[in-house]
Amino acid sequence: MRTLEISNLHKEFVDAYTGQTVVAVGDVSFSIEQGEFVSVLGPSGCGKTTVLNIVAGFDTQTSGSVLVGGKQVDGPSPERGVVFQSFALFPWKTVLGNVTFGLRMRGVPRADREAVAHQYLELVGLQGFEAKYPHELSGGMQQRLGVARVLANEPEVMLMDEPFASVDAQTRRKLQEELTGIFETKRPTVFFVTHDVDEAVFLADRVVVLSSRPSQVAEIVTVPLERPRHWRSALDNPDFRHTVTYLTDLLAAGEPNADESEDAPETSAAAGAVGEG
Ligand SMILES: Nc1ncnc2c1ncn2[C@@H]1O[C@H](COP(=O)(O)OP(=O)(O)O)[C@@H](O)[C@H]1O
Ligand SMILES: [Mg+2]
């Protein structure tokens, strides 16, 4: 079942200073299945955030359509929960208050929402921190709280826009591995935006590669890695390395390749990495 279906998405902005029209998203189509993790990878400025914002309902497209659960997106909804790079937690609410907020807004009784919150806090390793405030948590913990808060609403799709871009490299690896573990446990549907090739491959079932502006889908690559995944074994895995190299070259080329067969990985194992591009 397709949870998210983006068809011929096109977005133009009019620059406030110059009055010039900027094509932020050229013509983007792809879909995400229920319980699938899709990374959207592309160079800076290719329109990744714009696509995510349209799916979130924060912005509207110039043309094309976005369906979530078969329905046209019409404004923000907890059904499409967003994990922001800048945490966006409620600083005046405790950890527990942050996670239960959405459920409270939906009228879920206190005992039930606290039971759900505890379950997700445990999932992200924040049990015991219920009474703390966001400022008492490290950056990594705040990001985990952001994930727990979104997942507690059991969204149709979880939207993540470079959520680990502002944490140090070591914490980033740890958070990526944790997110993978959470995904493998709960199987949410995830739309994950990044310009980091390793991250895109490590996390995803499929990687949607966007070309530079005016962006189009250059290729969709299926990641040939089994789950559960761990960095230690991924880095030693030739399929992981082949996929990363392939995508790195694709991004460097800047444009979709006319002849895919020339650029596809050579080994038969890695050949499975090339999807329906
Ligand atoms: N509100 C806006 N007004 C004008 N131009 C914008 C606006 N938002 C984004 N853009 C432009 O659209 C393009 C795509 O931006 P963005 O979606 O943020 O790219 P990415 O997330 O891939 O780095 C960029 O050229 C950016 O400058
Ligand atoms: Mg962006």
Short mmCIF file of C-alpha atoms and ligand atoms in Angstrom, two decimals:
data_model
loop_
_atom_site.label_atom_id
_atom_site.label_comp_id
_atom_site.label_asym_id
_atom_site.label_seq_id
_atom_site.Cartn_x
_atom_site.Cartn_y
_atom_site.Cartn_z
CA MET A 1 0.00 0.00 0.00
CA ARG A 2 1.28 3.42 -0.92
CA THR A 3 1.30 5.76 2.04
CA LEU A 4 2.78 8.72 0.22
CA GLU A 5 2.41 9.47 -3.45
CA ILE A 6 4.08 12.53 -4.96
CA SER A 7 3.19 13.18 -8.60
CA ASN A 8 4.76 15.78 -10.89
CA LEU A 9 5.45 18.11 -8.00
CA HIS A 10 6.51 21.56 -9.16
CA LYS A 11 7.21 24.59 -7.02
CA GLU A 12 8.14 28.13 -7.96
CA PHE A 13 9.04 30.90 -5.57
CA VAL A 14 9.12 34.57 -6.47
CA ASP A 15 12.24 36.12 -4.97
CA ALA A 16 11.11 38.98 -2.73
CA TYR A 17 14.09 41.20 -3.67
CA THR A 18 14.65 40.62 -7.36
CA GLY A 19 11.10 39.65 -8.34
CA GLN A 20 12.63 36.75 -10.27
CA THR A 21 10.93 33.38 -10.33
CA VAL A 22 12.97 30.57 -8.75
CA VAL A 23 12.05 27.00 -9.69
CA ALA A 24 12.70 25.23 -6.37
CA VAL A 25 11.27 21.88 -7.50
CA GLY A 26 11.22 21.01 -11.20
CA ASP A 27 9.18 17.84 -11.69
CA VAL A 28 9.38 15.31 -8.89
CA SER A 29 7.44 12.04 -8.67
CA PHE A 30 7.97 9.12 -6.30
CA SER A 31 6.05 7.17 -3.71
CA ILE A 32 6.70 5.59 -0.32
CA GLU A 33 5.12 2.33 0.72
CA GLN A 34 3.70 1.74 4.17
CA GLY A 35 6.48 0.81 6.58
CA GLU A 36 9.19 1.83 4.14
CA PHE A 37 12.17 4.08 4.90
CA VAL A 38 13.01 6.34 1.96
CA SER A 39 15.94 8.77 1.93
CA VAL A 40 15.68 11.73 -0.41
CA LEU A 41 19.22 12.64 -1.40
CA GLY A 42 20.33 15.62 -3.43
CA PRO A 43 22.72 18.55 -3.57
CA SER A 44 22.16 21.64 -1.43
CA GLY A 45 19.46 23.86 -2.88
CA CYS A 46 17.85 21.20 -5.07
CA GLY A 47 14.51 21.55 -3.32
CA LYS A 48 14.54 18.73 -0.74
CA THR A 49 13.24 20.90 2.09
CA THR A 50 10.67 22.43 -0.23
CA VAL A 51 9.30 18.96 -1.10
CA LEU A 52 9.23 17.99 2.58
CA ASN A 53 7.48 21.23 3.55
CA ILE A 54 4.81 20.62 0.93
CA VAL A 55 4.28 17.06 2.21
CA ALA A 56 4.13 18.44 5.77
CA GLY A 57 1.50 20.95 4.65
CA PHE A 58 3.63 23.96 5.61
CA ASP A 59 3.78 25.11 2.00
CA THR A 60 1.75 24.52 -1.15
CA GLN A 61 2.89 23.36 -4.56
CA THR A 62 2.61 25.37 -7.77
CA SER A 63 1.39 22.23 -9.52
CA GLY A 64 1.34 18.46 -9.09
CA SER A 65 -0.14 16.44 -6.28
CA VAL A 66 0.75 14.95 -2.91
CA LEU A 67 -1.42 12.16 -1.54
CA VAL A 68 -1.01 10.73 1.95
CA GLY A 69 -3.14 7.66 2.61
CA GLY A 70 -4.92 8.46 -0.65
CA LYS A 71 -5.94 11.94 0.49
CA GLN A 72 -4.71 15.26 -0.88
CA VAL A 73 -2.51 17.06 1.67
CA ASP A 74 -4.33 20.08 3.04
CA GLY A 75 -2.28 21.81 5.75
CA PRO A 76 -0.20 20.44 8.62
CA SER A 77 -1.38 17.41 10.60
CA PRO A 78 0.03 15.09 13.27
CA GLU A 79 -0.55 12.39 10.64
CA ARG A 80 2.58 13.82 9.00
CA GLY A 81 4.80 14.47 12.01
CA VAL A 82 8.01 16.39 11.39
CA VAL A 83 11.31 15.90 13.24
CA PHE A 84 13.15 19.18 12.84
CA GLN A 85 16.87 19.78 12.82
CA SER A 86 16.41 22.48 15.45
CA PHE A 87 14.50 20.13 17.76
CA ALA A 88 11.43 22.43 18.06
CA LEU A 89 10.53 21.01 21.47
CA PHE A 90 8.36 22.88 23.97
CA PRO A 91 10.95 24.25 26.40
CA TRP A 92 8.36 24.88 29.12
CA LYS A 93 7.11 21.29 29.06
CA THR A 94 8.81 18.27 30.58
CA VAL A 95 9.99 15.34 28.49
CA LEU A 96 6.73 13.55 29.30
CA GLY A 97 4.70 16.69 28.52
CA ASN A 98 6.40 17.03 25.14
CA VAL A 99 5.59 13.45 24.16
CA THR A 100 2.00 13.43 25.44
CA PHE A 101 1.11 16.83 23.93
CA GLY A 102 -0.23 15.57 20.59
CA LEU A 103 -2.21 12.79 22.22
CA ARG A 104 -3.70 15.28 24.69
CA MET A 105 -4.78 17.51 21.80
CA ARG A 106 -6.57 14.50 20.35
CA GLY A 107 -8.40 13.88 23.60
CA VAL A 108 -6.60 10.67 24.57
CA PRO A 109 -7.15 10.10 28.34
CA ARG A 110 -4.21 10.83 30.61
CA ALA A 111 -3.44 7.25 31.66
CA ASP A 112 -3.49 6.08 28.04
CA ARG A 113 -1.33 8.89 26.71
CA GLU A 114 1.20 8.39 29.49
CA ALA A 115 1.35 4.67 28.75
CA VAL A 116 2.01 5.42 25.07
CA ALA A 117 4.59 8.07 25.97
CA HIS A 118 6.47 5.71 28.28
CA GLN A 119 6.59 3.11 25.54
CA TYR A 120 8.18 5.55 23.05
CA LEU A 121 10.49 7.12 25.62
CA GLU A 122 11.79 3.66 26.39
CA LEU A 123 12.19 2.98 22.68
CA VAL A 124 14.48 6.02 22.28
CA GLY A 125 16.31 5.35 25.56
CA LEU A 126 14.84 8.25 27.54
CA GLN A 127 13.12 6.28 30.30
CA GLY A 128 13.86 7.91 33.63
CA PHE A 129 14.02 11.40 32.06
CA GLU A 130 10.25 12.02 32.05
CA ALA A 131 10.38 14.89 34.53
CA LYS A 132 13.35 16.71 32.93
CA TYR A 133 13.04 19.77 30.73
CA PRO A 134 14.54 19.93 27.21
CA HIS A 135 17.35 22.29 28.32
CA GLU A 136 18.49 19.61 30.77
CA LEU A 137 19.09 17.17 27.92
CA SER A 138 22.07 16.86 25.55
CA GLY A 139 21.58 17.60 21.83
CA GLY A 140 21.38 13.90 21.05
CA MET A 141 18.76 13.35 23.75
CA GLN A 142 16.71 16.29 22.50
CA GLN A 143 16.74 14.79 19.04
CA ARG A 144 15.61 11.43 20.43
CA LEU A 145 12.81 13.24 22.27
CA GLY A 146 11.82 14.84 18.95
CA VAL A 147 11.55 11.37 17.40
CA ALA A 148 9.56 9.97 20.36
CA ARG A 149 7.17 12.91 20.23
CA VAL A 150 6.42 12.37 16.55
CA LEU A 151 6.14 8.56 16.81
CA ALA A 152 3.81 8.73 19.83
CA ASN A 153 1.19 10.15 17.45
CA GLU A 154 1.60 7.06 15.24
CA PRO A 155 1.77 9.24 12.11
CA GLU A 156 1.04 7.91 8.64
CA VAL A 157 4.47 9.19 7.68
CA MET A 158 7.33 10.62 9.74
CA LEU A 159 9.12 13.48 7.97
CA MET A 160 12.75 14.18 8.83
CA ASP A 161 14.78 17.02 7.32
CA GLU A 162 18.52 16.51 7.96
CA PRO A 163 17.75 15.92 11.65
CA PHE A 164 21.34 14.98 12.52
CA ALA A 165 23.11 17.72 10.58
CA SER A 166 23.90 19.81 13.66
CA VAL A 167 25.28 17.10 15.98
CA ASP A 168 28.91 15.98 16.11
CA ALA A 169 30.02 13.11 13.88
CA GLN A 170 30.23 10.50 16.62
CA THR A 171 26.80 11.30 18.05
CA ARG A 172 25.41 11.35 14.52
CA ARG A 173 26.50 7.75 13.90
CA LYS A 174 24.95 6.74 17.21
CA LEU A 175 21.66 8.51 16.43
CA GLN A 176 21.55 6.98 12.95
CA GLU A 177 22.01 3.54 14.44
CA GLU A 178 19.31 4.24 17.04
CA LEU A 179 16.91 5.50 14.39
CA THR A 180 17.53 2.31 12.44
CA GLY A 181 16.75 0.27 15.55
CA ILE A 182 13.54 2.23 16.13
CA PHE A 183 12.56 1.77 12.50
CA GLU A 184 13.24 -1.95 12.67
CA THR A 185 11.10 -2.25 15.83
CA LYS A 186 8.12 -0.07 14.88
CA ARG A 187 8.26 0.09 11.09
CA PRO A 188 6.94 3.60 10.70
CA THR A 189 6.84 5.06 7.19
CA VAL A 190 9.75 7.50 6.94
CA PHE A 191 10.61 10.30 4.49
CA PHE A 192 14.17 11.30 5.36
CA VAL A 193 15.90 14.23 3.66
CA THR A 194 19.69 14.40 3.59
CA HIS A 195 22.63 15.47 1.44
CA ASP A 196 24.88 12.90 3.17
CA VAL A 197 25.32 9.80 1.00
CA ASP A 198 26.46 7.42 3.79
CA GLU A 199 23.53 8.44 5.94
CA ALA A 200 21.04 8.08 3.09
CA VAL A 201 22.23 4.54 2.31
CA PHE A 202 22.69 3.30 5.87
CA LEU A 203 19.16 4.26 6.90
CA ALA A 204 17.03 3.61 3.85
CA ASP A 205 15.25 0.84 2.01
CA ARG A 206 15.37 3.03 -1.10
CA VAL A 207 17.19 6.25 -1.94
CA VAL A 208 15.49 8.80 -4.18
CA VAL A 209 18.20 10.90 -5.83
CA LEU A 210 17.24 14.40 -6.90
CA SER A 211 19.20 16.26 -9.54
CA SER A 212 20.24 19.87 -9.06
CA ARG A 213 17.70 22.57 -9.94
CA PRO A 214 15.30 22.43 -11.60
CA SER A 215 15.15 19.17 -9.67
CA GLN A 216 13.90 15.90 -11.03
CA VAL A 217 14.25 12.37 -9.76
CA ALA A 218 17.61 11.34 -11.23
CA GLU A 219 17.34 7.77 -10.02
CA ILE A 220 15.78 5.56 -7.36
CA VAL A 221 18.20 3.07 -5.84
CA THR A 222 17.18 0.08 -3.72
CA VAL A 223 19.65 -0.46 -0.86
CA PRO A 224 20.87 -4.08 -0.88
CA LEU A 225 21.49 -4.30 2.88
CA GLU A 226 19.69 -6.59 5.27
CA ARG A 227 18.28 -5.51 8.60
CA PRO A 228 19.08 -5.17 11.42
CA ARG A 229 21.82 -2.78 10.38
CA HIS A 230 24.84 -1.59 12.31
CA TRP A 231 27.56 0.82 11.24
CA ARG A 232 30.34 -1.59 12.13
CA SER A 233 29.13 -4.23 9.68
CA ALA A 234 27.83 -1.76 7.06
CA LEU A 235 31.28 -0.19 6.68
CA ASP A 236 32.78 -3.60 5.99
CA ASN A 237 30.02 -4.57 3.59
CA PRO A 238 30.98 -4.33 -0.13
CA ASP A 239 27.33 -3.77 -1.08
CA PHE A 240 27.19 -0.74 1.22
CA ARG A 241 30.42 0.66 -0.23
CA HIS A 242 29.35 0.02 -3.82
CA THR A 243 26.04 1.75 -3.28
CA VAL A 244 27.71 4.74 -1.62
CA THR A 245 30.26 5.01 -4.45
CA TYR A 246 27.57 4.73 -7.08
CA LEU A 247 25.47 7.48 -5.49
CA THR A 248 28.49 9.70 -4.87
CA ASP A 249 29.40 9.46 -8.56
CA LEU A 250 25.81 10.12 -9.55
CA LEU A 251 25.70 13.28 -7.43
CA ALA A 252 29.07 14.39 -8.75
CA ALA A 253 27.85 13.97 -12.31
CA GLY A 254 25.09 16.39 -11.34
CA GLU A 255 22.61 15.16 -13.87
CA PRO A 256 20.79 11.90 -14.57
CA ASN A 257 22.90 9.56 -16.65
CA ALA A 258 21.72 8.85 -20.15
CA ASP A 259 23.23 5.38 -20.12
CA GLU A 260 22.82 3.71 -16.74
CA SER A 261 24.53 0.50 -17.72
CA GLU A 262 27.86 2.29 -18.02
CA ASP A 263 27.70 3.54 -14.44
CA ALA A 264 26.01 0.70 -12.62
CA PRO A 265 28.08 -1.18 -10.03
CA GLU A 266 30.03 -4.05 -11.57
CA THR A 267 29.50 -6.91 -9.14
CA SER A 268 26.36 -9.00 -9.36
CA ALA A 269 25.60 -8.45 -5.68
CA ALA A 270 25.74 -4.69 -6.01
CA ALA A 271 23.83 -4.77 -9.27
CA GLY A 272 20.75 -5.29 -7.10
CA ALA A 273 21.37 -1.79 -5.82
CA VAL A 274 20.11 -0.24 -9.00
CA GLY A 275 16.41 0.23 -8.69
CA GLU A 276 13.67 1.37 -10.99
CA GLY A 277 15.57 4.64 -11.78
N1 LIG B 1 10.62 30.85 0.66
C1 LIG B 1 11.45 30.88 -0.39
N2 LIG B 1 11.50 31.96 -1.22
C2 LIG B 1 12.31 31.99 -2.29
N3 LIG B 1 13.15 30.97 -2.64
C3 LIG B 1 13.15 29.89 -1.86
C4 LIG B 1 12.32 29.78 -0.69
N4 LIG B 1 12.54 28.56 -0.12
C5 LIG B 1 13.48 27.95 -0.89
N5 LIG B 1 13.83 28.73 -1.92
C6 LIG B 1 14.81 28.39 -2.97
O1 LIG B 1 14.40 27.16 -3.51
C7 LIG B 1 15.54 26.35 -3.78
C8 LIG B 1 15.40 25.02 -3.05
O2 LIG B 1 15.54 25.25 -1.64
P1 LIG B 1 15.46 24.08 -0.56
O3 LIG B 1 14.20 23.34 -0.75
O4 LIG B 1 15.70 24.69 0.77
O5 LIG B 1 16.69 23.16 -0.99
P2 LIG B 1 17.46 21.99 -0.17
O6 LIG B 1 16.65 21.65 1.03
O7 LIG B 1 17.58 20.87 -1.15
O8 LIG B 1 18.80 22.53 0.18
C9 LIG B 1 16.75 27.15 -3.37
O9 LIG B 1 17.27 27.79 -4.51
C10 LIG B 1 16.19 28.16 -2.40
O10 LIG B 1 16.96 29.33 -2.41
MG MG B 2 17.14 21.67 3.08
#
